Amino acid sequence: MIAPGAWLGLLGGGQLGRMFSMAAQSMGYRVMVVDPGAHSPAGDVADACLRADYLDDAALARLARDCAAVTTEFENVPAEALRRLAQSCFVSPAADSVAIAQDRIREKEFLAGVVGVGPYAIIRAQHDLEGNLDASLLPGILKRSRFGYDGKGQVRVASAAQAQAAFRAMGGEPCVLERMLAFEHEISVIVARSDAGECIAYPVAENIHAGGILDLSIIPGRLSARLASQAQEATRAIAERLGYVGVLCVEFFVLEGRLLANEIAPRPHNSGHYSIDACVTSQFEQQARILARLPLGAPSLHCAAVMVNLLGETWAPGEPRWEKLLAHPRAKLHLYGKREARPGRKMGHFTVLGESVEGALEQALRLRGALPHQP
Ligand SMILES: Nc1ncnc2c1ncn2[C@@H]1O[C@H](COP(=O)(O)OP(=O)(O)O)[C@@H](O)[C@H]1O
Ligand SMILES: [Mg+2]
């Protein structure tokens, strides 16, 4: 095991990194962040912050020299940076797993081999959207294969002509066209898998999106025990198949009582933020434990929880007044310290704990209703 006091390296300075840093620090580790920005949510709390690009030679050399282990919090960190670091220190997750999650085409092909995925076609050129396009994929969603997140890099299309126009507008980059699914639920499962192969699954989160961005997560999700355990098993199987070491999230759609995998995130996930307040061990602490080669902690829930994302809209015309939220004895506010609020930007979240999912949801919606500019 890597003893407390050691440095853990982190590529990326976003809110996931901030929550990771705080968890690692509370166990006595020191965190060194690499981020190109002047200020970053993780850089502001880390013990050291290197302002550099992810492939910067000097920054990677410094991480390799000083850190006992390195992780990433940013989906699009170049897999090459992880590969280079892995030559001299323990890196989790591995570059190969990250590379699959960064490429929707590879991700879909991989997921289709382990669990089901919804109907889709790979679009590499304009002619893939002409003559022999499978008409059952329309209406659909055209998604760029690389660099999409929070609904960005995807366009809803109703006809082949619209799909062609969207493909051109996105620069003719490789895409997937997915059939628009009228799913019953969106859910996600987070697993943590250690270097020793120990794997634990968190309870299933039921996720509600607005405008392609996660809005609410409800835990435990309101679905049958059979589907919930199937989703946990499928997520474990995905982690095993990847030989994955780290925290991994798989998003699923539930359609006609069946699970279809949507995408994987090779890191802690927004739908797991509730675990800070509602679980014995948070997803961020698991990431720190895995890096330090400690045994995993229990993922068990203390109680039901509902997490609400706070987006930049809520900051117009100014910082919200948090009094009502903070006055609730079972509401926990987390702000990421971002200096500028933009629409759609994740500024923070709050989690409401309750004896029942219904109770927590009702309280969460009431508290949210008291804030300005909600979806
Ligand atoms: N095939 C689909 N049918 C219906 N809704 C979809 C489909 N694909 C994505 N969505 C909606 O858009 C959201 C974002 O899409 P997703 O593929 O998860 O991309 P990302 O999270 O990387 O932006 C999903 O959570 C879901 O609400
Ligand atoms: Mg998603």
Coordinates of C-alpha atoms and ligand atoms in Angstrom, one line a residue:
M1 CA 0.0 0.0 0.0
I2 CA 1.0 3.6 -0.5
A3 CA 1.1 5.2 2.9
P4 CA -0.6 8.6 3.7
G5 CA 1.7 11.5 3.1
A6 CA 2.5 10.3 -0.4
W7 CA 1.6 12.4 -3.5
L8 CA -1.2 11.3 -5.8
G9 CA -1.2 12.9 -9.3
L10 CA -4.4 14.1 -11.1
L11 CA -4.7 15.0 -14.7
G12 CA -7.5 17.6 -15.0
G13 CA -8.7 20.3 -12.6
G14 CA -12.5 20.1 -12.8
Q15 CA -15.1 19.4 -10.1
L16 CA -14.6 15.7 -10.2
G17 CA -10.9 16.3 -9.4
R18 CA -11.8 18.7 -6.7
M19 CA -14.0 16.1 -4.9
F20 CA -11.3 13.5 -5.5
S21 CA -8.7 15.8 -4.0
M22 CA -10.7 16.5 -0.9
A23 CA -11.3 12.8 -0.4
A24 CA -7.7 11.9 -0.8
Q25 CA -6.6 14.7 1.4
S26 CA -8.9 13.7 4.2
M27 CA -7.1 10.4 4.2
G28 CA -3.7 12.1 4.5
Y29 CA -2.6 12.0 0.9
R30 CA -1.2 15.0 -1.0
V31 CA -2.6 15.8 -4.4
M32 CA -0.7 17.3 -7.4
V33 CA -3.0 18.6 -10.2
V34 CA -2.1 19.2 -13.8
D35 CA -4.5 21.6 -15.6
P36 CA -3.9 24.2 -18.4
G37 CA -6.2 26.8 -16.8
A38 CA -5.2 29.6 -14.5
H39 CA -7.8 28.6 -11.9
S40 CA -9.5 25.3 -11.6
P41 CA -11.8 23.7 -9.1
A42 CA -9.3 21.0 -8.2
G43 CA -6.2 23.2 -8.6
D44 CA -7.7 25.6 -5.9
V45 CA -7.8 22.8 -3.3
A46 CA -4.9 20.6 -4.3
D47 CA -1.6 20.7 -2.5
A48 CA 0.2 21.5 -5.7
C49 CA -1.0 22.6 -9.1
L50 CA 1.0 22.6 -12.3
R51 CA -0.4 24.8 -15.0
A52 CA 0.4 22.9 -18.1
D53 CA -1.0 21.0 -21.0
Y54 CA -1.6 17.3 -20.4
L55 CA 1.2 16.3 -22.8
D56 CA 3.7 18.8 -21.4
D57 CA 7.0 17.0 -21.0
A58 CA 8.1 18.9 -17.8
A59 CA 4.7 18.4 -16.1
L60 CA 4.6 14.7 -16.9
A61 CA 8.2 14.3 -15.7
R62 CA 7.3 16.1 -12.4
L63 CA 4.3 13.8 -11.9
A64 CA 6.3 10.7 -12.6
R65 CA 9.0 11.8 -10.3
D66 CA 6.9 13.0 -7.3
C67 CA 3.7 10.9 -7.4
A68 CA 3.2 7.4 -6.2
A69 CA 0.2 7.0 -8.5
V70 CA -1.7 9.1 -11.0
T71 CA -5.3 9.3 -12.1
T72 CA -7.5 11.5 -14.4
E73 CA -10.8 13.2 -13.9
F74 CA -11.2 14.6 -17.3
E75 CA -12.8 12.4 -20.0
N76 CA -10.7 13.9 -22.9
V77 CA -7.3 13.8 -21.3
P78 CA -5.0 12.4 -24.0
A79 CA -4.7 8.6 -23.5
E80 CA -1.1 9.2 -24.6
A81 CA -0.4 11.1 -21.3
L82 CA -1.5 8.1 -19.3
R83 CA 0.5 5.8 -21.4
R84 CA 3.7 7.8 -20.8
L85 CA 3.1 8.1 -17.1
A86 CA 2.4 4.3 -16.8
Q87 CA 6.1 3.7 -17.8
S88 CA 7.2 5.1 -14.4
C89 CA 4.3 5.0 -12.0
F90 CA 1.0 3.3 -11.2
V91 CA -1.8 4.8 -13.4
S92 CA -5.5 4.2 -13.0
P93 CA -7.5 4.0 -15.2
A94 CA -5.3 2.5 -17.9
A95 CA -4.9 4.4 -21.1
D96 CA -6.5 1.6 -23.1
S97 CA -9.8 1.8 -21.2
V98 CA -9.8 5.6 -21.4
A99 CA -9.2 5.4 -25.2
I100 CA -12.3 3.2 -25.7
A101 CA -14.5 5.5 -23.7
Q102 CA -13.2 8.5 -25.7
D103 CA -14.3 7.1 -29.0
R104 CA -18.0 6.4 -29.3
I105 CA -17.5 4.0 -32.2
R106 CA -15.1 1.8 -30.3
E107 CA -17.2 2.2 -27.2
K108 CA -20.4 1.0 -28.9
E109 CA -18.7 -1.9 -30.5
F110 CA -17.2 -2.9 -27.2
L111 CA -20.5 -2.5 -25.3
A112 CA -22.5 -4.4 -27.9
G113 CA -20.2 -7.4 -27.3
V114 CA -20.9 -7.4 -23.5
V115 CA -24.5 -6.1 -23.0
G116 CA -27.0 -4.9 -25.6
V117 CA -26.9 -1.4 -27.1
G118 CA -29.7 0.4 -29.0
P119 CA -29.8 0.3 -32.8
Y120 CA -27.1 2.5 -34.4
A121 CA -25.0 3.0 -37.5
I122 CA -21.4 4.2 -37.9
I123 CA -21.2 7.3 -40.0
R124 CA -17.8 8.0 -41.5
A125 CA -18.8 9.8 -44.6
Q126 CA -21.7 11.6 -46.2
H127 CA -22.6 8.5 -48.3
D128 CA -23.3 6.6 -45.1
L129 CA -26.3 8.8 -44.7
E130 CA -27.6 8.3 -48.3
G131 CA -29.1 5.4 -50.2
N132 CA -28.6 2.5 -47.9
L133 CA -29.1 4.3 -44.6
D134 CA -31.3 2.2 -42.3
A135 CA -34.5 4.2 -42.2
S136 CA -35.5 2.7 -38.8
L137 CA -32.7 4.8 -37.2
L138 CA -34.8 8.0 -37.8
P139 CA -35.8 10.0 -36.0
G140 CA -32.4 9.7 -34.3
I141 CA -29.5 11.4 -32.7
L142 CA -26.3 12.0 -34.6
K143 CA -23.4 12.0 -32.1
R144 CA -19.8 12.9 -32.8
S145 CA -17.6 10.0 -32.0
R146 CA -15.1 12.1 -30.1
F147 CA -15.1 15.1 -27.7
G148 CA -18.8 15.1 -26.9
Y149 CA -20.1 15.6 -23.3
D150 CA -23.2 16.9 -21.6
G151 CA -25.2 16.6 -24.8
K152 CA -22.6 18.6 -26.8
G153 CA -21.5 17.3 -30.1
Q154 CA -24.9 15.7 -30.8
V155 CA -27.9 16.7 -32.9
R156 CA -31.4 15.3 -33.0
V157 CA -32.4 14.6 -36.6
A158 CA -35.8 13.6 -38.1
S159 CA -34.8 12.9 -41.7
A160 CA -31.8 11.8 -43.8
A161 CA -31.5 15.3 -45.1
Q162 CA -31.3 16.7 -41.6
A163 CA -28.7 14.1 -40.6
Q164 CA -26.6 15.0 -43.6
A165 CA -26.8 18.7 -42.8
A166 CA -25.9 18.0 -39.1
F167 CA -23.0 15.7 -40.2
R168 CA -21.6 18.5 -42.4
A169 CA -22.1 21.1 -39.7
M170 CA -20.1 19.0 -37.2
G171 CA -17.2 19.0 -39.7
G172 CA -17.7 15.6 -41.3
E173 CA -16.0 13.9 -38.3
P174 CA -16.8 10.3 -37.7
C175 CA -20.2 9.9 -35.9
V176 CA -22.8 7.4 -34.8
L177 CA -26.4 7.7 -35.7
E178 CA -28.6 6.2 -32.9
R179 CA -32.3 5.6 -33.1
M180 CA -34.2 7.9 -30.7
L181 CA -35.4 5.6 -28.0
A182 CA -38.6 6.2 -26.0
F183 CA -37.0 4.6 -22.9
E184 CA -38.8 4.2 -19.6
H185 CA -35.8 5.1 -17.5
E186 CA -32.2 6.2 -17.7
I187 CA -30.0 4.7 -15.0
S188 CA -26.3 4.4 -14.2
V189 CA -24.2 2.1 -12.1
I190 CA -20.8 2.9 -10.7
V191 CA -18.3 0.2 -9.8
A192 CA -14.9 0.4 -8.2
R193 CA -12.4 -2.2 -9.1
S194 CA -9.0 -2.5 -7.5
D195 CA -5.6 -3.6 -8.8
A196 CA -6.2 -6.9 -6.9
G197 CA -9.5 -7.5 -8.9
E198 CA -11.8 -6.7 -6.0
C199 CA -15.0 -5.1 -7.4
I200 CA -17.9 -3.4 -5.7
A201 CA -21.0 -1.9 -7.2
Y202 CA -22.9 1.1 -6.0
P203 CA -26.7 1.1 -5.9
V204 CA -28.4 1.9 -9.2
A205 CA -29.1 5.7 -9.8
E206 CA -32.1 6.8 -11.8
N207 CA -31.1 9.8 -13.8
I208 CA -33.3 12.6 -15.2
H209 CA -31.7 14.7 -17.9
A210 CA -32.8 18.1 -19.1
G211 CA -31.4 19.4 -22.4
G212 CA -28.8 16.6 -22.6
I213 CA -27.4 17.5 -19.1
L214 CA -27.9 15.5 -16.0
D215 CA -30.5 17.3 -13.9
L216 CA -31.5 14.9 -11.0
S217 CA -30.2 11.5 -9.8
I218 CA -32.5 9.5 -7.6
I219 CA -31.0 6.7 -5.4
P220 CA -32.0 3.9 -5.2
G221 CA -33.5 4.1 -8.7
R222 CA -37.2 3.3 -8.9
L223 CA -36.9 0.1 -10.9
S224 CA -37.4 -3.6 -10.2
A225 CA -34.9 -5.4 -8.1
R226 CA -34.3 -7.8 -11.0
L227 CA -33.3 -5.0 -13.4
A228 CA -31.2 -3.3 -10.7
S229 CA -29.1 -6.4 -10.1
Q230 CA -28.9 -7.0 -13.9
A231 CA -27.5 -3.5 -14.3
Q232 CA -25.0 -4.0 -11.5
E233 CA -23.9 -7.4 -13.0
A234 CA -23.6 -5.9 -16.5
T235 CA -21.4 -3.1 -15.1
R236 CA -19.2 -5.5 -13.3
A237 CA -18.9 -7.6 -16.5
I238 CA -17.8 -4.5 -18.4
A239 CA -15.2 -3.6 -15.8
E240 CA -13.9 -7.2 -15.9
R241 CA -13.8 -7.4 -19.7
L242 CA -11.8 -4.1 -19.8
G243 CA -9.5 -5.4 -17.0
Y244 CA -10.4 -2.1 -15.6
V245 CA -8.8 -0.7 -12.4
G246 CA -10.4 2.4 -11.0
V247 CA -13.9 3.9 -10.7
L248 CA -16.1 3.3 -13.7
C249 CA -19.7 4.4 -14.5
V250 CA -22.0 2.8 -17.1
E251 CA -25.1 4.6 -18.3
F252 CA -28.0 2.5 -19.5
F253 CA -31.5 3.1 -21.0
V254 CA -34.3 0.8 -19.8
L255 CA -36.5 0.1 -22.8
E256 CA -39.4 -2.4 -22.6
G257 CA -38.0 -3.8 -19.4
R258 CA -34.6 -4.4 -21.1
L259 CA -31.2 -2.8 -20.5
L260 CA -29.4 -1.1 -23.3
A261 CA -25.9 0.3 -22.5
N262 CA -25.5 3.9 -23.5
E263 CA -22.0 4.9 -22.6
I264 CA -19.2 4.4 -20.1
A265 CA -17.2 7.0 -18.2
P266 CA -13.8 5.9 -17.0
R267 CA -13.9 8.0 -13.8
P268 CA -16.2 9.0 -11.0
H269 CA -19.5 10.3 -12.4
N270 CA -22.0 13.1 -11.8
S271 CA -24.6 10.5 -10.9
G272 CA -22.4 9.3 -8.1
H273 CA -22.0 12.6 -6.3
Y274 CA -24.7 11.5 -3.8
S275 CA -22.2 8.9 -2.5
I276 CA -20.3 11.7 -0.6
D277 CA -23.3 12.2 1.7
A278 CA -25.3 9.0 1.5
C279 CA -22.8 6.2 1.4
V280 CA -20.3 4.6 3.7
T281 CA -17.6 5.3 1.1
S282 CA -17.9 7.9 -1.6
Q283 CA -16.9 7.2 -5.2
F284 CA -14.0 9.7 -4.8
E285 CA -12.7 7.9 -1.7
Q286 CA -12.7 4.7 -3.7
Q287 CA -10.6 6.3 -6.4
A288 CA -8.1 7.4 -3.7
R289 CA -8.2 3.9 -2.2
I290 CA -7.5 2.3 -5.5
L291 CA -4.6 4.6 -6.3
A292 CA -3.1 4.0 -2.8
R293 CA -3.7 0.2 -3.2
L294 CA -5.9 0.2 -0.1
P295 CA -8.8 -2.2 0.2
L296 CA -12.1 -0.8 -1.1
G297 CA -14.6 0.7 1.3
A298 CA -18.2 -0.4 1.6
P299 CA -20.5 1.3 -1.0
S300 CA -23.6 0.8 1.2
L301 CA -26.3 3.5 1.4
H302 CA -27.2 5.1 4.7
C303 CA -30.5 6.3 3.3
A304 CA -32.3 7.4 0.2
A305 CA -30.8 10.3 -1.7
V306 CA -31.7 12.8 -4.5
M307 CA -28.9 14.8 -6.1
V308 CA -29.7 18.0 -8.0
N309 CA -27.2 19.7 -10.3
L310 CA -26.8 23.4 -10.0
L311 CA -26.1 24.9 -13.5
G312 CA -24.9 28.4 -14.4
E313 CA -28.4 29.6 -15.2
T314 CA -29.2 29.6 -11.4
W315 CA -26.5 32.3 -11.0
A316 CA -28.4 34.8 -13.2
P317 CA -28.8 37.5 -12.0
G318 CA -26.3 36.7 -9.3
E319 CA -25.2 34.2 -6.7
P320 CA -28.3 32.5 -5.4
R321 CA -29.2 33.0 -1.8
W322 CA -28.5 29.6 -0.2
E323 CA -30.3 30.3 3.1
K324 CA -33.4 28.1 2.5
L325 CA -31.3 25.2 1.2
L326 CA -28.8 25.4 4.0
A327 CA -31.6 25.6 6.6
H328 CA -32.8 22.2 5.6
P329 CA -31.2 19.7 8.0
R330 CA -30.9 17.0 5.4
A331 CA -29.7 19.0 2.4
K332 CA -26.0 19.1 1.6
L333 CA -24.6 21.8 -0.6
H334 CA -21.5 21.4 -2.7
L335 CA -20.1 24.3 -4.7
Y336 CA -17.2 23.9 -7.0
G337 CA -15.6 27.3 -6.6
K338 CA -15.9 28.2 -10.3
R339 CA -15.4 31.9 -10.8
E340 CA -17.7 32.4 -13.8
A341 CA -21.2 31.1 -14.2
R342 CA -22.3 30.2 -17.8
P343 CA -25.5 28.6 -18.9
G344 CA -25.1 24.8 -18.8
R345 CA -22.0 25.0 -16.7
K346 CA -21.9 22.7 -13.7
M347 CA -21.4 25.1 -10.7
G348 CA -22.3 22.7 -7.9
H349 CA -24.9 20.3 -6.7
F350 CA -26.9 19.5 -3.6
T351 CA -28.0 16.2 -2.2
V352 CA -31.1 15.7 -0.1
L353 CA -31.2 12.7 2.2
G354 CA -34.5 11.0 3.3
E355 CA -36.0 7.9 4.7
S356 CA -37.7 7.2 1.4
V357 CA -37.0 8.1 -2.2
E358 CA -40.4 9.8 -2.5
G359 CA -39.7 11.9 0.6
A360 CA -36.2 12.9 -0.6
L361 CA -37.5 13.7 -4.1
E362 CA -40.3 15.9 -2.8
Q363 CA -37.9 17.8 -0.6
A364 CA -35.3 18.2 -3.3
L365 CA -37.9 19.6 -5.8
R366 CA -39.2 22.0 -3.2
L367 CA -35.7 23.3 -2.3
R368 CA -34.9 23.5 -6.0
G369 CA -38.1 25.4 -6.7
A370 CA -37.0 28.1 -4.2
L371 CA -33.9 28.8 -6.4
P372 CA -34.0 31.0 -9.5
H373 CA -34.0 29.8 -13.1
Q374 CA -34.6 26.1 -12.9
P375 CA -35.4 23.9 -15.9
Ligands
LIG1 N1 -30.6 7.1 -28.5 C1 -31.1 8.0 -27.6 N2 -32.5 8.0 -27.5 C2 -33.0 8.9 -26.6 N3 -32.3 9.8 -25.8 C3 -31.0 9.8 -25.9 C4 -30.3 8.9 -26.8 N4 -29.0 9.1 -26.7 C5 -28.8 10.1 -25.8 N5 -30.0 10.5 -25.3 C6 -30.2 11.5 -24.3 O1 -29.2 12.5 -24.3 C7 -28.4 12.4 -23.1 C8 -26.9 12.6 -23.4 O2 -26.4 11.6 -24.3 P1 -25.1 10.8 -24.1 O3 -25.0 9.8 -25.2 O4 -25.2 10.2 -22.7 O5 -24.0 11.8 -24.2 P2 -23.1 12.7 -23.2 O6 -23.5 12.3 -21.8 O7 -21.7 12.3 -23.5 O8 -23.4 14.1 -23.6 C9 -28.7 11.0 -22.6 O9 -28.4 11.0 -21.2 C10 -30.2 10.9 -22.9 O10 -31.0 11.6 -22.0
MG2 MG -24.0 10.5 -21.0

